[in-house]
Tab-separated table of C-alpha atoms and ligand atoms in Angstrom:
chain	number	residue	atom	x	y	z
A	929	MET	CA	-13.018	-7.530	-19.888
A	930	LYS	CA	-14.857	-4.695	-19.655
A	931	SER	CA	-12.250	-2.048	-18.342
A	932	ASN	CA	-10.559	-0.087	-20.864
A	933	PHE	CA	-6.885	0.647	-19.850
A	934	SER	CA	-5.938	2.927	-22.902
A	935	ALA	CA	-9.111	5.332	-21.817
A	936	THR	CA	-7.403	5.428	-18.048
A	937	LYS	CA	-3.775	5.685	-19.275
A	938	SER	CA	-4.946	8.679	-21.144
A	939	LEU	CA	-6.065	10.192	-17.705
A	940	PHE	CA	-2.167	10.147	-16.122
A	941	ASP	CA	0.203	12.748	-16.504
A	942	ILE	CA	3.720	11.050	-17.071
A	943	PRO	CA	6.336	12.560	-19.114
A	944	LYS	CA	6.148	11.386	-22.775
A	945	ASP	CA	10.029	10.127	-22.394
A	946	ILE	CA	9.566	8.072	-19.234
A	947	ILE	CA	8.505	4.499	-18.587
A	948	TYR	CA	7.303	4.718	-15.374
A	949	LEU	CA	7.499	1.281	-13.467
A	950	ASP	CA	7.519	2.528	-10.008
A	951	GLY	CA	4.243	3.094	-9.453
A	952	ASN	CA	4.402	0.762	-6.647
A	953	SER	CA	6.377	3.073	-4.514
A	954	LEU	CA	4.705	6.602	-5.682
A	955	GLY	CA	1.485	6.499	-8.226
A	956	PRO	CA	1.780	9.322	-10.738
A	957	PRO	CA	-0.505	12.302	-10.693
A	958	THR	CA	-3.920	12.025	-12.761
A	959	THR	CA	-4.639	14.624	-15.618
A	960	ILE	CA	-7.208	16.057	-13.409
A	961	THR	CA	-5.375	16.096	-10.181
A	962	SER	CA	-3.723	19.521	-10.366
A	963	LYS	CA	-7.262	20.981	-11.672
A	964	LYS	CA	-9.117	19.596	-8.906
A	965	ILE	CA	-6.532	20.982	-6.392
A	966	ASN	CA	-6.819	24.330	-8.048
A	967	THR	CA	-10.540	24.686	-7.925
A	968	PHE	CA	-10.585	23.498	-4.343
A	969	ILE	CA	-7.970	26.150	-3.429
A	970	ASN	CA	-9.799	28.782	-5.267
A	971	GLU	CA	-13.775	28.014	-5.203
A	972	LYS	CA	-13.750	26.220	-1.833
A	973	TRP	CA	-11.038	27.018	0.593
A	974	ALA	CA	-10.779	30.573	-0.319
A	975	LYS	CA	-14.453	31.471	-0.892
A	976	LEU	CA	-16.251	29.308	1.681
A	977	LEU	CA	-13.305	29.557	4.401
A	978	ILE	CA	-14.255	27.941	7.713
A	979	LYS	CA	-17.748	27.345	6.287
A	980	GLY	CA	-16.447	24.612	3.924
A	981	TRP	CA	-16.026	21.969	6.873
A	982	ASN	CA	-19.985	22.039	6.826
A	983	SER	CA	-21.233	23.459	3.665
A	984	ASP	CA	-18.779	21.746	1.231
A	985	LYS	CA	-18.949	18.688	3.961
A	986	TRP	CA	-15.002	18.367	4.336
A	987	ILE	CA	-15.620	16.783	7.616
A	988	ASP	CA	-17.440	14.004	6.026
A	989	LYS	CA	-14.424	13.095	3.636
A	990	PRO	CA	-12.663	10.710	5.774
A	991	LYS	CA	-15.477	8.380	5.572
A	992	ASN	CA	-16.670	8.840	2.394
A	993	ILE	CA	-13.378	8.200	0.840
A	994	GLY	CA	-12.926	5.354	3.142
A	995	ASN	CA	-16.090	3.744	1.736
A	996	ARG	CA	-14.809	4.220	-1.785
A	997	ILE	CA	-11.667	2.373	-0.753
A	998	ALA	CA	-13.908	-0.150	0.926
A	999	THR	CA	-14.997	-1.406	-2.516
A	1000	LEU	CA	-11.474	-2.033	-3.421
A	1001	ILE	CA	-10.614	-4.225	-0.734
A	1002	GLY	CA	-13.831	-6.191	-0.432
A	1003	ALA	CA	-14.501	-4.663	3.048
A	1004	GLU	CA	-18.068	-3.829	4.292
A	1005	ASN	CA	-19.562	-0.082	4.175
A	1006	ASP	CA	-18.537	1.796	6.948
A	1007	SER	CA	-15.810	-0.015	7.679
A	1008	VAL	CA	-12.572	2.157	6.694
A	1009	ILE	CA	-11.676	5.660	7.355
A	1010	VAL	CA	-9.085	7.645	5.844
A	1011	GLY	CA	-6.364	9.967	7.532
A	1012	ASP	CA	-2.974	9.953	9.057
A	1013	THR	CA	-0.050	7.727	8.013
A	1014	LEU	CA	0.220	4.166	7.410
A	1015	SER	CA	2.622	3.731	10.211
A	1016	ILE	CA	-0.160	5.353	12.719
A	1017	ARG	CA	-2.455	3.056	11.325
A	1018	THR	CA	-0.750	-0.042	11.891
A	1019	TYR	CA	-0.233	1.246	15.609
A	1020	GLN	CA	-3.782	1.817	16.046
A	1021	ALA	CA	-4.647	-1.381	14.801
A	1022	LEU	CA	-2.191	-3.485	16.696
A	1023	HIS	CA	-2.968	-1.667	20.059
A	1024	ALA	CA	-6.473	-2.125	19.292
A	1025	ALA	CA	-6.143	-6.042	18.597
A	1026	ILE	CA	-4.165	-6.040	21.669
A	1027	LYS	CA	-6.887	-4.874	23.832
A	1028	LEU	CA	-9.642	-7.201	22.226
A	1029	LYS	CA	-7.563	-9.703	24.885
A	1030	PRO	CA	-6.681	-12.396	22.447
A	1031	LYS	CA	-5.294	-15.441	24.607
A	1032	GLY	CA	-1.638	-15.453	23.272
A	1033	LYS	CA	1.264	-13.327	24.066
A	1034	VAL	CA	3.000	-13.248	20.764
A	1035	ILE	CA	2.689	-11.038	17.976
A	1036	LEU	CA	3.785	-13.177	14.793
A	1037	SER	CA	5.016	-11.380	11.721
A	1038	ASP	CA	7.780	-12.520	8.943
A	1039	SER	CA	10.665	-11.162	8.030
A	1040	GLY	CA	9.442	-9.954	4.638
A	1041	ASN	CA	7.248	-7.396	6.561
A	1042	PHE	CA	8.018	-3.814	6.172
A	1043	PRO	CA	10.466	-2.016	8.528
A	1044	SER	CA	7.979	0.511	9.770
A	1045	ASP	CA	5.484	-2.211	10.746
A	1046	LEU	CA	7.930	-4.311	12.723
A	1047	TYR	CA	9.415	-1.100	14.378
A	1048	ILE	CA	5.743	-0.020	15.464
A	1049	ALA	CA	5.067	-3.317	17.067
A	1050	GLN	CA	8.471	-3.528	18.923
A	1051	GLY	CA	7.904	0.426	19.844
A	1052	LEU	CA	4.291	-0.365	21.268
A	1053	ILE	CA	5.702	-3.442	23.095
A	1054	GLU	CA	8.599	-1.173	24.848
A	1055	SER	CA	6.908	1.773	25.529
A	1056	LEU	CA	3.911	0.077	27.035
A	1057	ASN	CA	5.737	-2.425	29.193
A	1058	LEU	CA	3.817	-5.286	27.788
A	1059	SER	CA	4.720	-8.681	27.970
A	1060	TYR	CA	4.433	-9.569	24.449
A	1061	GLU	CA	6.860	-10.885	22.267
A	1062	LEU	CA	7.353	-10.108	18.654
A	1063	ARG	CA	8.372	-12.880	16.847
A	1064	ILE	CA	9.508	-13.028	13.368
A	1065	VAL	CA	9.910	-16.065	10.903
A	1066	GLU	CA	10.236	-16.625	7.354
A	1067	PRO	CA	7.538	-16.001	5.172
A	1068	HIS	CA	6.977	-19.721	4.282
A	1069	GLU	CA	6.947	-20.485	7.853
A	1070	VAL	CA	4.046	-18.523	8.929
A	1071	PHE	CA	1.379	-20.842	8.745
A	1072	ASP	CA	2.773	-23.547	10.844
A	1073	CYS	CA	4.113	-20.922	13.573
A	1074	ILE	CA	0.368	-20.011	13.935
A	1075	THR	CA	0.206	-21.685	17.348
A	1076	GLU	CA	-2.155	-20.883	20.588
A	1077	GLU	CA	0.428	-18.717	21.627
A	1078	VAL	CA	-0.301	-16.364	18.974
A	1079	ALA	CA	-2.466	-13.106	19.976
A	1080	VAL	CA	-1.782	-11.076	16.761
A	1081	LEU	CA	-0.731	-12.108	13.748
A	1082	LEU	CA	0.759	-8.946	11.855
A	1083	LEU	CA	1.658	-9.314	8.197
A	1084	THR	CA	1.733	-7.702	5.043
A	1085	GLU	CA	-0.332	-9.240	2.047
A	1086	VAL	CA	2.331	-8.453	-0.437
A	1087	ASP	CA	6.192	-8.335	0.434
A	1088	TYR	CA	7.628	-5.209	-0.611
A	1089	ARG	CA	10.553	-6.470	-1.751
A	1090	SER	CA	9.681	-10.098	-3.072
A	1091	SER	CA	6.359	-9.527	-4.064
A	1092	ARG	CA	5.375	-12.490	-2.767
A	1093	LYS	CA	1.787	-13.297	-1.570
A	1094	HIS	CA	0.561	-14.703	1.454
A	1095	ASN	CA	-3.143	-16.609	1.398
A	1096	MET	CA	-5.121	-14.308	3.436
A	1097	LEU	CA	-8.103	-16.628	3.468
A	1098	GLN	CA	-6.032	-19.420	4.816
A	1099	LEU	CA	-3.693	-17.514	7.368
A	1100	THR	CA	-6.586	-15.628	8.743
A	1101	THR	CA	-8.725	-18.776	9.136
A	1102	LYS	CA	-5.706	-20.750	10.920
A	1103	ALA	CA	-5.154	-17.505	12.962
A	1104	HIS	CA	-9.040	-17.824	14.110
A	1105	THR	CA	-8.985	-21.315	15.040
A	1106	MET	CA	-5.873	-20.615	17.443
A	1107	GLY	CA	-7.890	-17.864	18.848
A	1108	ALA	CA	-5.541	-14.874	17.502
A	1109	ILE	CA	-6.800	-11.743	15.370
A	1110	THR	CA	-5.069	-10.654	12.228
A	1111	ILE	CA	-3.742	-7.334	10.959
A	1112	TRP	CA	-3.285	-7.444	7.123
A	1113	ASP	CA	-0.948	-4.341	5.715
A	1114	LEU	CA	-2.341	-3.830	2.354
A	1115	ALA	CA	0.292	-1.106	1.228
A	1116	HIS	CA	1.352	-3.512	-1.855
A	1117	SER	CA	-2.231	-4.557	-2.631
A	1118	THR	CA	-4.662	-2.006	-2.434
A	1119	GLY	CA	-5.744	-0.575	-5.957
A	1120	VAL	CA	-3.979	-3.439	-8.090
A	1121	LEU	CA	-5.364	-6.724	-6.450
A	1122	SER	CA	-8.792	-7.760	-5.694
A	1123	VAL	CA	-8.545	-8.169	-2.051
A	1124	LYS	CA	-11.435	-9.689	-0.075
A	1125	LEU	CA	-11.337	-8.695	3.427
A	1126	GLN	CA	-14.878	-9.945	4.324
A	1127	GLU	CA	-14.863	-12.953	2.281
A	1128	ALA	CA	-11.414	-13.430	4.013
A	1129	ASN	CA	-13.026	-12.767	7.491
A	1130	ALA	CA	-9.857	-10.009	8.755
A	1131	ASP	CA	-10.194	-8.790	11.653
A	1132	PHE	CA	-8.071	-5.575	11.039
A	1133	ALA	CA	-6.211	-3.906	7.710
A	1134	VAL	CA	-4.472	-1.060	7.047
A	1135	GLY	CA	-3.118	0.522	4.010
A	1136	CYS	CA	-1.770	3.498	2.050
A	1137	THR	CA	-3.090	5.697	-0.886
A	1138	TYR	CA	-0.019	7.125	-2.384
A	1139	LYS	CA	1.104	3.702	-4.118
A	1140	TYR	CA	-1.393	2.036	-6.445
A	1141	LEU	CA	-4.120	4.433	-5.550
A	1142	ASN	CA	-2.124	7.607	-6.827
A	1143	GLY	CA	-3.340	9.677	-4.201
A	1144	GLY	CA	-0.013	11.833	-4.155
A	1145	PRO	CA	3.132	11.925	-1.790
A	1146	GLY	CA	2.092	11.314	1.592
A	1147	SER	CA	-1.435	11.128	0.971
A	1148	PRO	CA	-3.895	9.879	3.755
A	1149	ALA	CA	-3.674	6.196	4.839
A	1150	PHE	CA	-6.578	3.973	6.029
A	1151	ILE	CA	-7.514	1.810	8.494
A	1152	TYR	CA	-10.253	-0.985	8.278
A	1153	VAL	CA	-12.215	-2.404	11.439
A	1154	ALA	CA	-14.414	-5.574	10.731
A	1155	PRO	CA	-18.041	-4.679	11.896
A	1156	LYS	CA	-18.140	-7.118	14.437
A	1157	HIS	CA	-15.038	-5.705	16.344
A	1158	GLN	CA	-15.890	-2.169	15.960
A	1159	ALA	CA	-17.715	-1.802	19.426
A	1160	LYS	CA	-15.132	-3.308	21.562
A	1161	SER	CA	-12.120	-1.353	19.497
A	1162	GLU	CA	-10.073	1.024	21.341
A	1163	ASN	CA	-8.358	4.129	19.569
A	1164	ALA	CA	-4.689	4.374	20.950
A	1165	ILE	CA	-4.429	7.921	20.288
A	1166	LYS	CA	-7.399	9.706	21.631
A	1167	GLY	CA	-7.693	13.185	19.200
A	1168	TRP	CA	-10.818	14.914	19.418
A	1169	LEU	CA	-12.208	13.764	16.105
A	1170	GLY	CA	-12.219	10.342	17.771
A	1171	HIS	CA	-14.793	12.004	20.474
A	1172	ALA	CA	-18.396	11.035	20.264
A	1173	SER	CA	-19.193	14.576	20.384
A	1174	PRO	CA	-16.091	16.677	19.344
A	1175	PHE	CA	-17.709	19.927	19.358
A	1176	ASN	CA	-18.928	19.444	22.874
A	1177	PHE	CA	-15.332	20.317	23.992
A	1178	THR	CA	-15.863	18.113	27.072
A	1179	LYS	CA	-12.697	17.169	29.363
A	1180	GLN	CA	-13.775	13.385	29.480
A	1181	PHE	CA	-12.965	11.060	26.191
A	1182	GLN	CA	-15.886	9.608	25.010
A	1183	PRO	CA	-15.139	7.722	21.721
A	1184	SER	CA	-17.468	7.806	18.825
A	1185	SER	CA	-19.125	4.960	17.708
A	1186	GLY	CA	-18.173	2.724	14.615
A	1187	ILE	CA	-15.261	3.370	12.237
A	1188	ASP	CA	-15.427	7.111	13.442
A	1189	LYS	CA	-13.989	6.293	16.372
A	1190	MET	CA	-10.423	5.513	14.839
A	1191	GLN	CA	-10.212	9.360	13.939
A	1192	ILE	CA	-7.666	11.208	15.389
A	1193	GLY	CA	-7.487	14.900	14.380
A	1194	THR	CA	-8.337	16.991	11.792
A	1195	PRO	CA	-8.485	15.461	8.084
A	1196	PRO	CA	-5.756	16.959	5.267
A	1197	ILE	CA	-8.596	18.012	3.052
A	1198	ILE	CA	-6.289	19.267	-0.082
A	1199	ALA	CA	-4.503	15.787	-0.033
A	1200	SER	CA	-8.003	14.440	0.024
A	1201	THR	CA	-8.962	16.231	-2.935
A	1202	ALA	CA	-5.967	14.983	-5.014
A	1203	LEU	CA	-6.755	11.313	-3.754
A	1204	GLU	CA	-10.536	11.640	-4.687
A	1205	ALA	CA	-9.322	12.849	-8.253
A	1206	SER	CA	-7.175	9.600	-8.628
A	1207	LEU	CA	-10.273	7.469	-7.269
A	1208	ASP	CA	-12.533	8.764	-9.658
A	1209	ILE	CA	-10.339	6.401	-12.161
A	1210	PHE	CA	-11.064	3.366	-10.298
A	1211	ASP	CA	-15.040	4.202	-11.121
A	1212	ILE	CA	-14.432	3.080	-14.376
A	1213	VAL	CA	-12.526	-0.039	-14.343
A	1214	ASP	CA	-13.164	-3.189	-12.442
A	1215	ILE	CA	-10.352	-4.195	-9.837
A	1216	LYS	CA	-10.453	-7.750	-10.910
A	1217	ASP	CA	-9.467	-6.416	-14.464
A	1218	ILE	CA	-6.710	-4.669	-12.831
A	1219	GLY	CA	-5.492	-7.858	-11.345
A	1220	ILE	CA	-5.770	-10.116	-14.791
A	1221	GLU	CA	-3.741	-7.331	-16.656
A	1222	THR	CA	-1.057	-6.934	-14.118
A	1223	ILE	CA	-0.180	-10.503	-14.453
A	1224	LYS	CA	-0.170	-10.385	-18.113
A	1225	LEU	CA	2.626	-7.534	-18.040
A	1226	THR	CA	4.245	-9.220	-15.255
A	1227	GLU	CA	4.531	-12.547	-17.421
A	1228	PHE	CA	5.751	-10.987	-20.336
A	1229	PHE	CA	8.384	-9.180	-18.218
A	1230	ILE	CA	9.545	-12.652	-16.626
A	1231	ASP	CA	9.225	-14.749	-20.083
A	1232	GLN	CA	11.445	-11.558	-21.744
A	1233	THR	CA	14.220	-11.159	-19.083
A	1234	HIS	CA	14.738	-14.849	-18.832
A	1235	LYS	CA	15.425	-15.086	-22.395
A	1236	HIS	CA	17.577	-12.429	-22.722
A	1237	CYS	CA	18.884	-11.223	-19.505
A	1238	PRO	CA	19.638	-14.520	-17.697
A	1239	GLU	CA	22.045	-12.234	-15.444
A	1240	LEU	CA	18.773	-10.785	-13.729
A	1241	LYS	CA	17.531	-13.685	-10.966
A	1242	LEU	CA	14.195	-13.149	-10.560
A	1243	ILE	CA	13.263	-13.334	-6.922
A	1244	SER	CA	9.301	-12.751	-6.744
A	1245	PRO	CA	7.402	-16.127	-7.144
A	1246	THR	CA	7.118	-17.253	-10.710
A	1247	CYS	CA	3.603	-18.470	-10.369
A	1248	SER	CA	1.466	-15.342	-10.747
A	1249	GLN	CA	-1.002	-16.176	-8.436
A	1250	LYS	CA	1.255	-16.070	-5.569
A	1251	ARG	CA	2.713	-12.609	-6.142
A	1252	GLY	CA	1.887	-8.665	-6.174
A	1253	ALA	CA	1.919	-6.257	-9.067
A	1254	HIS	CA	5.933	-5.803	-8.784
A	1255	LEU	CA	8.979	-7.931	-9.968
A	1256	ALA	CA	12.089	-7.931	-7.824
A	1257	PHE	CA	15.732	-9.318	-9.451
A	1258	ALA	CA	18.306	-9.722	-7.720
A	1259	PHE	CA	21.577	-8.336	-9.384
A	1260	THR	CA	24.816	-7.632	-7.650
A	1261	ASP	CA	25.071	-4.174	-9.304
A	1262	GLY	CA	21.472	-3.584	-8.747
A	1263	TYR	CA	21.785	0.177	-7.489
A	1264	ALA	CA	24.065	1.125	-10.479
A	1265	LEU	CA	21.866	-0.638	-13.042
A	1266	MET	CA	19.173	1.039	-11.618
A	1267	GLN	CA	20.606	4.268	-11.787
A	1268	CYS	CA	21.388	3.674	-15.343
A	1269	LEU	CA	17.948	2.873	-16.196
A	1270	ILE	CA	16.341	5.966	-15.227
A	1271	GLU	CA	19.168	7.809	-16.734
A	1272	HIS	CA	17.645	5.991	-20.050
A	1273	GLY	CA	13.954	6.958	-18.872
A	1274	VAL	CA	12.593	3.652	-17.265
A	1275	ILE	CA	11.944	4.124	-13.479
A	1276	GLY	CA	12.077	1.554	-11.243
A	1277	ASP	CA	13.921	1.529	-7.987
A	1278	PHE	CA	16.332	-0.153	-5.785
A	1279	ARG	CA	15.969	-2.087	-2.512
A	1280	MET	CA	19.195	-3.642	-0.196
A	1281	PRO	CA	21.038	-5.360	-0.827
A	1282	ASN	CA	20.726	-6.215	-4.395
A	1283	LEU	CA	17.256	-5.910	-5.608
A	1284	ILE	CA	15.740	-3.815	-8.385
A	1285	ARG	CA	12.255	-3.457	-8.239
A	1286	PHE	CA	9.376	-2.839	-11.245
A	1287	GLY	CA	6.043	-2.076	-10.755
A	1288	PHE	CA	3.153	-2.535	-13.133
A	1289	ASN	CA	0.134	-0.830	-12.719
A	1290	PRO	CA	-2.032	-1.346	-15.669
A	1291	LEU	CA	-3.982	1.985	-15.569
A	1292	PHE	CA	-0.998	3.744	-16.953
A	1293	ILE	CA	1.530	0.956	-18.064
A	1294	ASP	CA	0.581	-1.139	-21.141
A	1295	GLN	CA	2.356	-4.108	-23.245
A	1296	ASN	CA	3.903	-1.395	-25.366
A	1297	ASP	CA	5.649	0.405	-22.744
A	1298	VAL	CA	6.935	-3.008	-21.270
A	1299	SER	CA	8.474	-3.583	-24.429
A	1300	LYS	CA	10.369	-0.290	-24.969
A	1301	ALA	CA	11.393	-0.684	-21.300
A	1302	LEU	CA	12.621	-4.131	-22.026
A	1303	GLU	CA	14.602	-3.022	-25.176
A	1304	ILE	CA	16.307	-0.338	-23.046
A	1305	LEU	CA	17.109	-2.628	-20.382
A	1306	PHE	CA	18.923	-5.372	-22.760
A	1307	ASP	CA	20.818	-2.520	-24.142
A	1308	ILE	CA	21.895	-1.511	-21.104
A	1309	MET	CA	22.997	-5.067	-19.816
A	1310	GLN	CA	24.506	-6.125	-23.331
A	1311	ASN	CA	26.829	-3.191	-23.504
A	1312	LYS	CA	27.241	-2.891	-19.524
A	1313	LYS	CA	26.183	0.710	-19.569
A	1314	TRP	CA	25.407	0.835	-16.044
A	1315	ASP	CA	29.462	0.179	-15.125
A	1316	LYS	CA	30.288	3.878	-14.721
A	1317	PRO	CA	31.378	5.432	-11.366
A	1318	GLU	CA	28.273	8.275	-11.703
A	1319	PHE	CA	25.668	5.243	-11.281
A	1320	LYS	CA	27.448	4.151	-7.988
A	1321	VAL	CA	26.930	7.761	-6.180
A	1322	LYS	CA	24.030	6.616	-3.650
A	1323	SER	CA	21.256	9.071	-2.906
A	1324	TYR	CA	19.303	9.115	0.335
A	1325	VAL	CA	15.833	8.020	-0.964
A	1326	THR	CA	16.672	4.844	-3.321
B	2639	PLP	C1	4.925	1.724	1.863
B	2639	PLP	C2	4.795	1.039	3.288
B	2639	PLP	C3	4.695	1.615	4.288
B	2639	PLP	C4	4.871	2.962	4.565
B	2639	PLP	O1	4.387	3.427	5.726
B	2639	PLP	P1	4.129	5.209	5.819
B	2639	PLP	O2	3.688	5.389	7.058
B	2639	PLP	O3	3.173	5.697	4.741
B	2639	PLP	O4	5.370	5.379	5.649
B	2639	PLP	C5	4.525	0.580	5.598
B	2639	PLP	N1	3.895	-0.560	5.445
B	2639	PLP	C6	4.280	-1.145	4.234
B	2639	PLP	C7	3.905	-2.894	4.296
B	2639	PLP	C8	4.671	-0.507	3.291
B	2639	PLP	O5	4.584	-1.447	2.016
């Protein structure tokens, strides 16, 4: 393994008394993030003012960052563009897929998909009065449910709750034999698993950058459009930056070519600067090594909890090839348990109805952290420390 994870760990700014097992929800800042943002504000924005769009190439950031992300998800050069939110990107991908006129009339997804993805599909069908059906099946039924009725297969590769991972190659191949187009949501894959979009012959993909890419809260999302679909793909939200010549300010929309046509409006340059700071870390590691290390950490955590904490029921797949980089356990008083863990410096999160989640990002979590977190967890469980009223008061964000 050529990646040096003790080197990457030293590049993150995490309080010493905290073991951060929630990088799957919001990655931490790097040690250079604040410096880069400050430099940007003081040296670029303040000095260059509007000239920066040209002279500091701010206008090129969505595509340049897109190309950096492309290398992490096995995508072709100039097939990824950054900006807006994952929910918006999902809307664009679904709209573009439908406009490619696949034969079927069903948008197929599964019950493990993230609610936003399902809401976006429901909303798109309703607001455009389309005669499509959103069909939601159980994750294990997806393969068999890909029939000729299916127009679009809309799936998240790694389930945000269970961590169950779909077989992208197998499902994409079957979808294509049935005439369907695929949209892969890579929210819980990007930056931690070796995604191979090109190899899987995927059509569209979307993802966010604030989870395993550590771009910061609300950092810009991305969309991937396979090169073969770029000419025929249409942008649902026709903003001026998706225009072929935005600065001609013409009245009629004329789409840009290539992946540029998926742009909408002015890109978030401060947020992009934070994202670039964290992407620099991926230049010194191999994404394959991150995947291998993740498996070691999750296997260790599973093995230890199985031995010492049988009350916690693992609901993630036990086979490491079939899951992502977080683990979910069912426990009746999961919310209180997680609040108690957080109080003791171990940060994970809670998902309804009774799941606690722990994320393992090897860029800043090592075996020693996991051992310490387990010790704290076992102590809390053995002494029922979570069973206090203060741990049962729910906050809005869980
Ligand atoms: C985190 C996540 C989202 C969030 O979408 P935003 O628009 O960034 O809030 C969407 N889909 C999946 C699968 C996610 O895990």
